[in-house]
Short mmCIF file of C-alpha atoms in Angstrom, two decimals:
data_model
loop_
_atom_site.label_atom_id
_atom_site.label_comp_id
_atom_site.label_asym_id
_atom_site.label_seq_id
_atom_site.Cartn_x
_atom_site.Cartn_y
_atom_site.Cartn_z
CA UNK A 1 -44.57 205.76 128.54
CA UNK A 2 -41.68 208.50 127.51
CA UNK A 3 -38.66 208.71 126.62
CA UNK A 4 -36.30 211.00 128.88
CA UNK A 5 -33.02 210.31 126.40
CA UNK A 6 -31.84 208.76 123.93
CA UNK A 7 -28.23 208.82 122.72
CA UNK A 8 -26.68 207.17 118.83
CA UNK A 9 -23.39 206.34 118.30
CA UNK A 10 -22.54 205.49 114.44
CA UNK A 11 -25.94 205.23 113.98
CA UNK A 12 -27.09 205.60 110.30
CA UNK A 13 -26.08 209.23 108.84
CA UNK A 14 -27.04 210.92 112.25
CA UNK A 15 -23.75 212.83 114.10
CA UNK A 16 -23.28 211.33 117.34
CA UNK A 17 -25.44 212.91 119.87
CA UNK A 18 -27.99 213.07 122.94
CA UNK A 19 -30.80 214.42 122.45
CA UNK A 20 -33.86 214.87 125.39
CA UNK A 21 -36.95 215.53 124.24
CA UNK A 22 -40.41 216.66 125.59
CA UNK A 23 -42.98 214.53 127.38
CA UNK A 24 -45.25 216.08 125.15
CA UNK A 25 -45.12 216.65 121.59
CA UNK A 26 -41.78 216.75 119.54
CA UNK A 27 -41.44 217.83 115.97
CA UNK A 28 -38.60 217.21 113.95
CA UNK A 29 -37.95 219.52 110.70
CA UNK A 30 -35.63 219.66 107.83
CA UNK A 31 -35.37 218.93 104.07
CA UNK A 32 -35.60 215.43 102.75
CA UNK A 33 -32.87 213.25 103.15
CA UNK A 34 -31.31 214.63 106.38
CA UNK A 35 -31.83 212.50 108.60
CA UNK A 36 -35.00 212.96 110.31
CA UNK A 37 -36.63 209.72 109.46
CA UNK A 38 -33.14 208.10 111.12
CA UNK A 39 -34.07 209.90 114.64
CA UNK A 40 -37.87 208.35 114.78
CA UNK A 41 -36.38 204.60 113.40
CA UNK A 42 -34.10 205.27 116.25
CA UNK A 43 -36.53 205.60 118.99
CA UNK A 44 -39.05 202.63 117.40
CA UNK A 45 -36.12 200.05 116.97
CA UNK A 46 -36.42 200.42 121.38
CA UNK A 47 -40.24 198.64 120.83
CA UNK A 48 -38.67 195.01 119.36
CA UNK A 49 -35.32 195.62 117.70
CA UNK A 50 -36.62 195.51 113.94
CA UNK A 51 -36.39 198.86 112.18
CA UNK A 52 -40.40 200.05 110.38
CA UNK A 53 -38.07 200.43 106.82
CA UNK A 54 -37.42 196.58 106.86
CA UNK A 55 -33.65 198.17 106.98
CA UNK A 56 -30.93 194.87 107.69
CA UNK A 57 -29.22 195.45 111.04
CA UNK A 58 -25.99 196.19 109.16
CA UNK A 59 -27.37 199.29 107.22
CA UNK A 60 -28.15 200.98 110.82
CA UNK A 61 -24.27 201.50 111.00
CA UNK A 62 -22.63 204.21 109.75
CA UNK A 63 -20.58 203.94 106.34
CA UNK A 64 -16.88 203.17 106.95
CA UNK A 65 -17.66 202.11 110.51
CA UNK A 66 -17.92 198.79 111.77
CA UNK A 67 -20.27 198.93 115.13
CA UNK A 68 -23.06 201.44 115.86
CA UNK A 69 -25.15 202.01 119.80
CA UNK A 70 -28.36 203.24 120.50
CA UNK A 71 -28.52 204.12 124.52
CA UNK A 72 -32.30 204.78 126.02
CA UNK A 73 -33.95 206.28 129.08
CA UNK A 74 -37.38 206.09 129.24
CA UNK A 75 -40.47 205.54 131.91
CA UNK A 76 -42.43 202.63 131.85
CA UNK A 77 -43.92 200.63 134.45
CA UNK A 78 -44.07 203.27 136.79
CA UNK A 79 -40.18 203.47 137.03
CA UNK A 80 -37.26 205.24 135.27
CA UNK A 81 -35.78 202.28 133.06
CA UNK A 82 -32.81 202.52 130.21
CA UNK A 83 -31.74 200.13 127.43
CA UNK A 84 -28.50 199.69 125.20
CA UNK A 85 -28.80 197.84 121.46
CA UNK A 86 -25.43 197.28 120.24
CA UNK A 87 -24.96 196.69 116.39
CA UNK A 88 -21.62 194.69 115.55
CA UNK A 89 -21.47 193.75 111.78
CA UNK A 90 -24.99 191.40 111.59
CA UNK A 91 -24.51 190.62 115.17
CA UNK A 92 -26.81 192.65 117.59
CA UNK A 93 -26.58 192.43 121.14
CA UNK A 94 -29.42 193.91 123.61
CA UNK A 95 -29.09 195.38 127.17
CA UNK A 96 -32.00 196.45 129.50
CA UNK A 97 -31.80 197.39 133.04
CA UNK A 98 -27.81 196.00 132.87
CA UNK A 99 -29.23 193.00 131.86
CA UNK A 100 -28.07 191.25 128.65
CA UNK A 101 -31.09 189.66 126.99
CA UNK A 102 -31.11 187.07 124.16
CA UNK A 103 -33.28 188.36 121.85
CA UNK A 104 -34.26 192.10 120.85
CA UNK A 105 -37.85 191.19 121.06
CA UNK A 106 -37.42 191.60 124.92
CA UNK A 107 -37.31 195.48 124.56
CA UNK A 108 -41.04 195.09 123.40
CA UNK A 109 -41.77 194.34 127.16
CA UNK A 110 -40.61 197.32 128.60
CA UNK A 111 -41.18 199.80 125.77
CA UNK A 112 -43.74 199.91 123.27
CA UNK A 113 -44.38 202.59 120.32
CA UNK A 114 -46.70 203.08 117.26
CA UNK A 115 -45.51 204.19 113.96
CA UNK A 116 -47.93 206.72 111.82
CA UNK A 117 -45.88 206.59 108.10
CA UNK A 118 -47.07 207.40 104.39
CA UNK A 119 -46.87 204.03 103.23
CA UNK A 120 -49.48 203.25 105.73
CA UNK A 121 -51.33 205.30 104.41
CA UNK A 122 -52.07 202.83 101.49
CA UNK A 123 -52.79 200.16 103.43
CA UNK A 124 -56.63 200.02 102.31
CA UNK A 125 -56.15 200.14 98.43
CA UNK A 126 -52.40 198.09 98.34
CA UNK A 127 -51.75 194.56 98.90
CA UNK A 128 -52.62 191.83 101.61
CA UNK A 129 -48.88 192.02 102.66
CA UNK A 130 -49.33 195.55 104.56
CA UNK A 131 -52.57 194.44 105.98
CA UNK A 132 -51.06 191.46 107.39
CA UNK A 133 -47.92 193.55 108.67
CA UNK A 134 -50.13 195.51 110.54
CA UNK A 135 -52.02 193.45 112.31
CA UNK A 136 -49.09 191.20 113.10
CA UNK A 137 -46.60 193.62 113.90
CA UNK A 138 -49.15 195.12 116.55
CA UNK A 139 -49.78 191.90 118.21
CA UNK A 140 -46.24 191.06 118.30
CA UNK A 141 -45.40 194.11 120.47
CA UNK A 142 -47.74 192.99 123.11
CA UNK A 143 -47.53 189.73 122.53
CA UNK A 144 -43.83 188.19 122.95
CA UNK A 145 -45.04 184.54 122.55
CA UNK A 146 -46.94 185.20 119.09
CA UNK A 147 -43.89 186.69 118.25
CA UNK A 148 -42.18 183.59 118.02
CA UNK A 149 -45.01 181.50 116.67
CA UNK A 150 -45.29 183.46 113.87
CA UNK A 151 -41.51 183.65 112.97
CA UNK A 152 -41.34 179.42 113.28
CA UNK A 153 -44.42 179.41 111.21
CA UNK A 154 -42.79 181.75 108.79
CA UNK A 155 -39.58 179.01 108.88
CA UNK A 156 -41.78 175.97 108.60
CA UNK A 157 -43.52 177.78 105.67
CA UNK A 158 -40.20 178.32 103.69
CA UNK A 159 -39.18 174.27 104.38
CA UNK A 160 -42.75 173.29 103.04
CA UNK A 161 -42.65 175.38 99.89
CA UNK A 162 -39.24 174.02 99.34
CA UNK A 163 -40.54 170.09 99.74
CA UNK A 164 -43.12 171.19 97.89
CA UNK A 165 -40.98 171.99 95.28
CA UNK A 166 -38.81 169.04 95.35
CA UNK A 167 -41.90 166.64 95.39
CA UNK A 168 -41.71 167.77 91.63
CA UNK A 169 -38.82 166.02 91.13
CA UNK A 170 -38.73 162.92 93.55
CA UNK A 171 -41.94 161.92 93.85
CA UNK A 172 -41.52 160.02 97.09
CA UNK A 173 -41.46 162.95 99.35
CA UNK A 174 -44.73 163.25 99.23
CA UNK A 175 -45.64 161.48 102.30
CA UNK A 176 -43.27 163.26 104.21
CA UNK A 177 -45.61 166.47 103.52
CA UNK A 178 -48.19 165.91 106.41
CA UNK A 179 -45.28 166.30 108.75
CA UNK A 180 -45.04 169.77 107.52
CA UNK A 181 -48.69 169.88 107.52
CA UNK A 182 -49.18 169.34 111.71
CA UNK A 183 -46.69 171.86 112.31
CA UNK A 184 -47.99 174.76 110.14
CA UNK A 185 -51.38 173.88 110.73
CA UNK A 186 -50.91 173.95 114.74
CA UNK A 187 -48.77 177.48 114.15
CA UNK A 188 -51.74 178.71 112.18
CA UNK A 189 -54.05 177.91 114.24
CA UNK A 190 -52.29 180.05 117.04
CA UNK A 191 -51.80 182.80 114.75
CA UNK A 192 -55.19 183.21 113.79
CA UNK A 193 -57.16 182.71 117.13
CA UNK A 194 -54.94 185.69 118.32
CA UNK A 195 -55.26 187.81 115.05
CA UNK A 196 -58.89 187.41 115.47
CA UNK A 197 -59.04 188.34 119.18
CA UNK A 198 -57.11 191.54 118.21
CA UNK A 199 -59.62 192.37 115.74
CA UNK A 200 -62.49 192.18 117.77
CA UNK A 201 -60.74 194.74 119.79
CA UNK A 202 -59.63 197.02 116.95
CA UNK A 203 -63.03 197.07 115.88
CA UNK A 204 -65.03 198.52 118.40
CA UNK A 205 -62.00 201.25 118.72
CA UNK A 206 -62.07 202.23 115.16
CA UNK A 207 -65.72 202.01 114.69
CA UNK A 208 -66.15 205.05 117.69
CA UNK A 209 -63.21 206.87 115.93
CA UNK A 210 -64.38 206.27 112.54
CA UNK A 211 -67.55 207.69 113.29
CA UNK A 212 -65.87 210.89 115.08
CA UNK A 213 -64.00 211.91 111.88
CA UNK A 214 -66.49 211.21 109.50
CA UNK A 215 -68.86 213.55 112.04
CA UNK A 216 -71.23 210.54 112.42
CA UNK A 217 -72.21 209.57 108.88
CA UNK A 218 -70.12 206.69 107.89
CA UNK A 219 -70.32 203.54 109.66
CA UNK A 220 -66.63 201.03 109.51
CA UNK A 221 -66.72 197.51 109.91
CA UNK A 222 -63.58 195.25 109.22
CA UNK A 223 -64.00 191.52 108.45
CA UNK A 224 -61.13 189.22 108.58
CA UNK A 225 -60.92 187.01 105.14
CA UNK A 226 -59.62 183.82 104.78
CA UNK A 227 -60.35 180.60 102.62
CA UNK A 228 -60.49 178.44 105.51
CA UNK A 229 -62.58 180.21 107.46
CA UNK A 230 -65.92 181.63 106.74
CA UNK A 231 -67.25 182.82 110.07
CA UNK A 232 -65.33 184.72 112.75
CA UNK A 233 -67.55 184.74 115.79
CA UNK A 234 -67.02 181.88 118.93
CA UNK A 235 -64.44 180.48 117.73
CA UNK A 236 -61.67 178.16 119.61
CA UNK A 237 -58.46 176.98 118.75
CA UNK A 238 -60.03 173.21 117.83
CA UNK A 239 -62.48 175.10 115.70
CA UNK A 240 -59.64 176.79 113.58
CA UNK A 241 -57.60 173.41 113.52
CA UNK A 242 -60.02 171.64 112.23
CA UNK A 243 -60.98 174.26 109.06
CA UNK A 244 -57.37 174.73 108.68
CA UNK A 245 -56.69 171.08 107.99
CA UNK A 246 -59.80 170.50 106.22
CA UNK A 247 -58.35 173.15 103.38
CA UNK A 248 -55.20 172.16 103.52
CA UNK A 249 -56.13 169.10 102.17
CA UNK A 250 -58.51 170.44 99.62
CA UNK A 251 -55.38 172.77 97.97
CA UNK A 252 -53.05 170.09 98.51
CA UNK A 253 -52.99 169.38 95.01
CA UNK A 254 -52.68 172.75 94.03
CA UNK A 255 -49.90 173.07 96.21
CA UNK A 256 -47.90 170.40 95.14
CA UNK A 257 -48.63 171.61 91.34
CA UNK A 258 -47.49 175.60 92.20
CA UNK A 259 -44.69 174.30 94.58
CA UNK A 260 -46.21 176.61 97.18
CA UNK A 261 -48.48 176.48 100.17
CA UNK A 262 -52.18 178.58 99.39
CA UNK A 263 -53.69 177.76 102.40
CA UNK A 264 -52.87 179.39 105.82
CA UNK A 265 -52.74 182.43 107.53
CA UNK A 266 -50.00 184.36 105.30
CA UNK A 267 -52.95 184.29 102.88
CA UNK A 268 -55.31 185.72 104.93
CA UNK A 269 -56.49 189.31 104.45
CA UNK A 270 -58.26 192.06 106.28
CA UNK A 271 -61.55 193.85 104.12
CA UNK A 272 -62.88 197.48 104.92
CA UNK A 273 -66.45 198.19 104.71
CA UNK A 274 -68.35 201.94 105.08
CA UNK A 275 -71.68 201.85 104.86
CA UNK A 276 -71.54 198.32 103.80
CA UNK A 277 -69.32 199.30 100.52
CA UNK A 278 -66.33 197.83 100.17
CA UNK A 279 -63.31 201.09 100.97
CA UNK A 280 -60.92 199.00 98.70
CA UNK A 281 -63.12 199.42 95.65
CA UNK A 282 -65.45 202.15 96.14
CA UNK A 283 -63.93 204.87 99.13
CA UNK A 284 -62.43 207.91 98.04
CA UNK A 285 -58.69 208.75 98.83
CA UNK A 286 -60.55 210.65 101.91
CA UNK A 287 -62.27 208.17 103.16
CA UNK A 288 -59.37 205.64 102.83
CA UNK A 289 -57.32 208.00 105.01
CA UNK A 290 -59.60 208.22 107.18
CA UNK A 291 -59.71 204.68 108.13
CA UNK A 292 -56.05 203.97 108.39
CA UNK A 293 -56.21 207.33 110.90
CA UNK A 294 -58.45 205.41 113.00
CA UNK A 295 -57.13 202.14 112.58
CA UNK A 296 -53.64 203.44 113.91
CA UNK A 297 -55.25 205.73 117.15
CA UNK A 298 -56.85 202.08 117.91
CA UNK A 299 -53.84 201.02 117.35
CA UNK A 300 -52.73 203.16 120.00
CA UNK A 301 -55.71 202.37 122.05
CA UNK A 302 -54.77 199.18 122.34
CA UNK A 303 -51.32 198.80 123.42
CA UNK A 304 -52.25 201.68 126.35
CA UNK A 305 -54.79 199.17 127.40
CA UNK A 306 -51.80 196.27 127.00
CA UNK A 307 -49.57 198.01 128.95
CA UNK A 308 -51.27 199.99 131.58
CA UNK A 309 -50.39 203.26 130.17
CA UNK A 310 -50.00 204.88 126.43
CA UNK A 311 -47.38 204.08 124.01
CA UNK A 312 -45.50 206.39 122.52
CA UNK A 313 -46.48 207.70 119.17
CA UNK A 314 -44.01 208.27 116.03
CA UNK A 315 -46.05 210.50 112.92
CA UNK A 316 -43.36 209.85 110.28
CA UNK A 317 -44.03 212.79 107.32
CA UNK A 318 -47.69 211.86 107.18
CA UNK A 319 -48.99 215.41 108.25
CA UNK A 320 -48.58 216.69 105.10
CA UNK A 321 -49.92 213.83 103.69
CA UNK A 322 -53.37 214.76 105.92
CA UNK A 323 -55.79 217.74 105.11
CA UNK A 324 -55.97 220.34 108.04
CA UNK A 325 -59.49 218.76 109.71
CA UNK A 326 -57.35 215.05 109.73
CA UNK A 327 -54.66 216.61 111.14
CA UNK A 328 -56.23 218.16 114.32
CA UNK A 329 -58.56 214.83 114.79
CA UNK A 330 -54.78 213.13 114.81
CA UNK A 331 -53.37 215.30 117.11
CA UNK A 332 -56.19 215.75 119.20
CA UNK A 333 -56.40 211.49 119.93
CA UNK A 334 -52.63 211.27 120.58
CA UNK A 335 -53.24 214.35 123.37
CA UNK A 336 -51.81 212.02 125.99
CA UNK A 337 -48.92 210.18 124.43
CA UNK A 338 -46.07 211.42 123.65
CA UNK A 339 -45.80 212.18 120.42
CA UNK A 340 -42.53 212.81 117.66
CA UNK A 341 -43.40 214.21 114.36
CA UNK A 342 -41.54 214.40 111.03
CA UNK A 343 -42.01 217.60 108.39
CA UNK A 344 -40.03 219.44 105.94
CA UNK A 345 -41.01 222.78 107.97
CA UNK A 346 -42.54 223.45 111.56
CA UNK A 347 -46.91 222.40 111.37
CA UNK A 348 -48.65 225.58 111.98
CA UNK A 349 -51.41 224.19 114.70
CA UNK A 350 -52.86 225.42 118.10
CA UNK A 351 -51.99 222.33 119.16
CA UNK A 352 -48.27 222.35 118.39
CA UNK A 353 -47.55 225.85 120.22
CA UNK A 354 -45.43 223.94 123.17
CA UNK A 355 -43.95 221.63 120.99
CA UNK A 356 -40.22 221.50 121.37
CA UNK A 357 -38.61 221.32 118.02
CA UNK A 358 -35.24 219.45 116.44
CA UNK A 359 -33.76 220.60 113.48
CA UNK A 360 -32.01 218.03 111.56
CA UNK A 361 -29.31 219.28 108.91
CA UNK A 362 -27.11 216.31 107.08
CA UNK A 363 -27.15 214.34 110.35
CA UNK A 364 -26.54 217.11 112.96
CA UNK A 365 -29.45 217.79 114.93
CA UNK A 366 -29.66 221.36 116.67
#
């Protein structure tokens, strides 16, 4: 998978521009707050429409403009293949192969990438919330049905909690709840069978690339944490249904007391283990980094395995963040992607020698 082009129009604070990179490896370098960051957002919004930031649609357009286009040719599935996003006030409109589509989360079909950034790079000692946004948003690029399961289950979530809130008040709605409670459950049950099929994937990857980087003596495991269930091998989607609906009932009154919903899958968690110690509580700021390394290359692993050939890969100002020996295992695992990196100044490395490099100065990229 590569892109060949890719052309903004009113696009954040970038000047308008083509730009064609390498096949290879691209590094883009300038002081903060130029723009770089922009050009890689750019390129991932072409994988499902959504920028990495959690920017709205609107703040992609330029100030004092009213309308913004992104324009990209890329190969995937063996062919040359282009796409057009179109940014109208909050309306967004998406065009691939001259095709108008109906949702953005088409493009993640035809064009998939993985996003390296610093904030990832807490995602062992920081909240569930990044943990989940991992593993979700990763299975949603290959995945356009879970996709849409778990944004209705996010929906039927926010009408729950607000029922839940009401039954406060008006005491009758209670036995409307368990009509809220079939939907989520059946949602949740989807959403977990498929996050734990993805782990069992992303564990034997990071396990071989954990062990690479830590030259053999640490050993990763990852073990996916949830109240309703306790055991993660053989099981079916009747087998999650059934634990699922078994603790919803038992936090039901909890629920209706807090006026939110504690039992599903946007509680759920993932836990790192080296050596059998918990990385959360007892790895160093090395070894932390080290997983989240490995978890994103399996990342990568993955969706070349998805798709039949390798995504491409976006290492947003996270090689400074990375000690020299990090930095070569990175680049030496993403040797047959293409690859765009972010820096203030140009990565001395062996392995950066053909690189073709972007300067980016307040939006003008030379």
């Amino acid at each position: 998978m590569k892109v060949n082009a890719l052309e903004f129009i009113n696009y954040r604070n970038l000047s308008d521009n083509r730009i064609t990179p390498s096949e290879k490896v691209n590094v883009i370098y300038g002081n903060n707050a130029q723009g770089k960051t922009n050009l890689l957002e750019a390129v991932w919004l072409f994988s499902g429409g959504h920028s990495f930031r959690g920017s709205k649609d609107t703040e992609l357009i330029k100030f004092s403009e009213n309308k913004a286009r992104l324009f990209m040719e890329f190969f995937s599935g063996k062919r040359e293949q282009k796409a057009e996003i179109l940014y109208q006030g909050s309306k967004k409109e998406v065009i691939i192969n001259n095709v108008k589509k109906s949702s953005a989360a088409y493009l993640s079909q035809h064009f998939s990438a993985v996003v390296f950034s610093p904030e990832h790079l807490t995602l062992i000692k920081n909240g569930p919330s990044l943990r989940r946004k991992f593993i979700d948003g990763s299975i949603c690029q290959q995945d356009l049905r879970y996709a849409v399961r778990l944004n209705k289950y996010n929906q039927t979530l926010q009408q729950r909690n607000a029922l839940l809130k009401e039954i406060s008040k008006h005491k009758e709605l209670k036995d409307t709840l368990e009509i809220w409670d079939d939907v989520l459950i059946d949602l949740g049950a989807d959403i977990i069978l498929k996050r734990l099929e993805f782990l069992k994937n992303l564990k034997v990857s990071a396990k071989e690339l954990h062990k690479g980087i830590s030259s053999g003596s640490e050993d990763l495991d990852i073990v996916y944490c949830s109240s309703a269930i306790k055991e993660e091998k053989n099981l079916n989607k009747c087998d999650i249904l059934c634990l699922l609906q078994k603790e919803f009932k038992r936090v039901r009154r909890d629920d209706i007391y807090l006026g939110v919903t504690n039992a599903g899958p946007h509680r759920d968690d993932l836990e790192f283990f080296i050596n059998s110690k918990s990385a959360r509580r007892f790895g160093s700021q090395g070894q932390q980094r080290s997983i989240v390394l490995s978890l994103k290359l399996s990342e990568a692993r993955i969706m070349r395995d998805a798709f039949s050939e390798p995504p491409v890969v976006l290492l947003d100002d996270v090689m400074s963040e990375l000690d020299v020996k990090r930095q070569d295992f990175l680049l030496k695992n993403t040797e047959e992607n293409q690859v765009f990196i972010t820096c203030c100044e140009p990565i001395e490395s062996e392995r950066l020698k053909d690189a073709k490099l972007f300067e980016v100065k307040e939006g003008v990229i030379y």
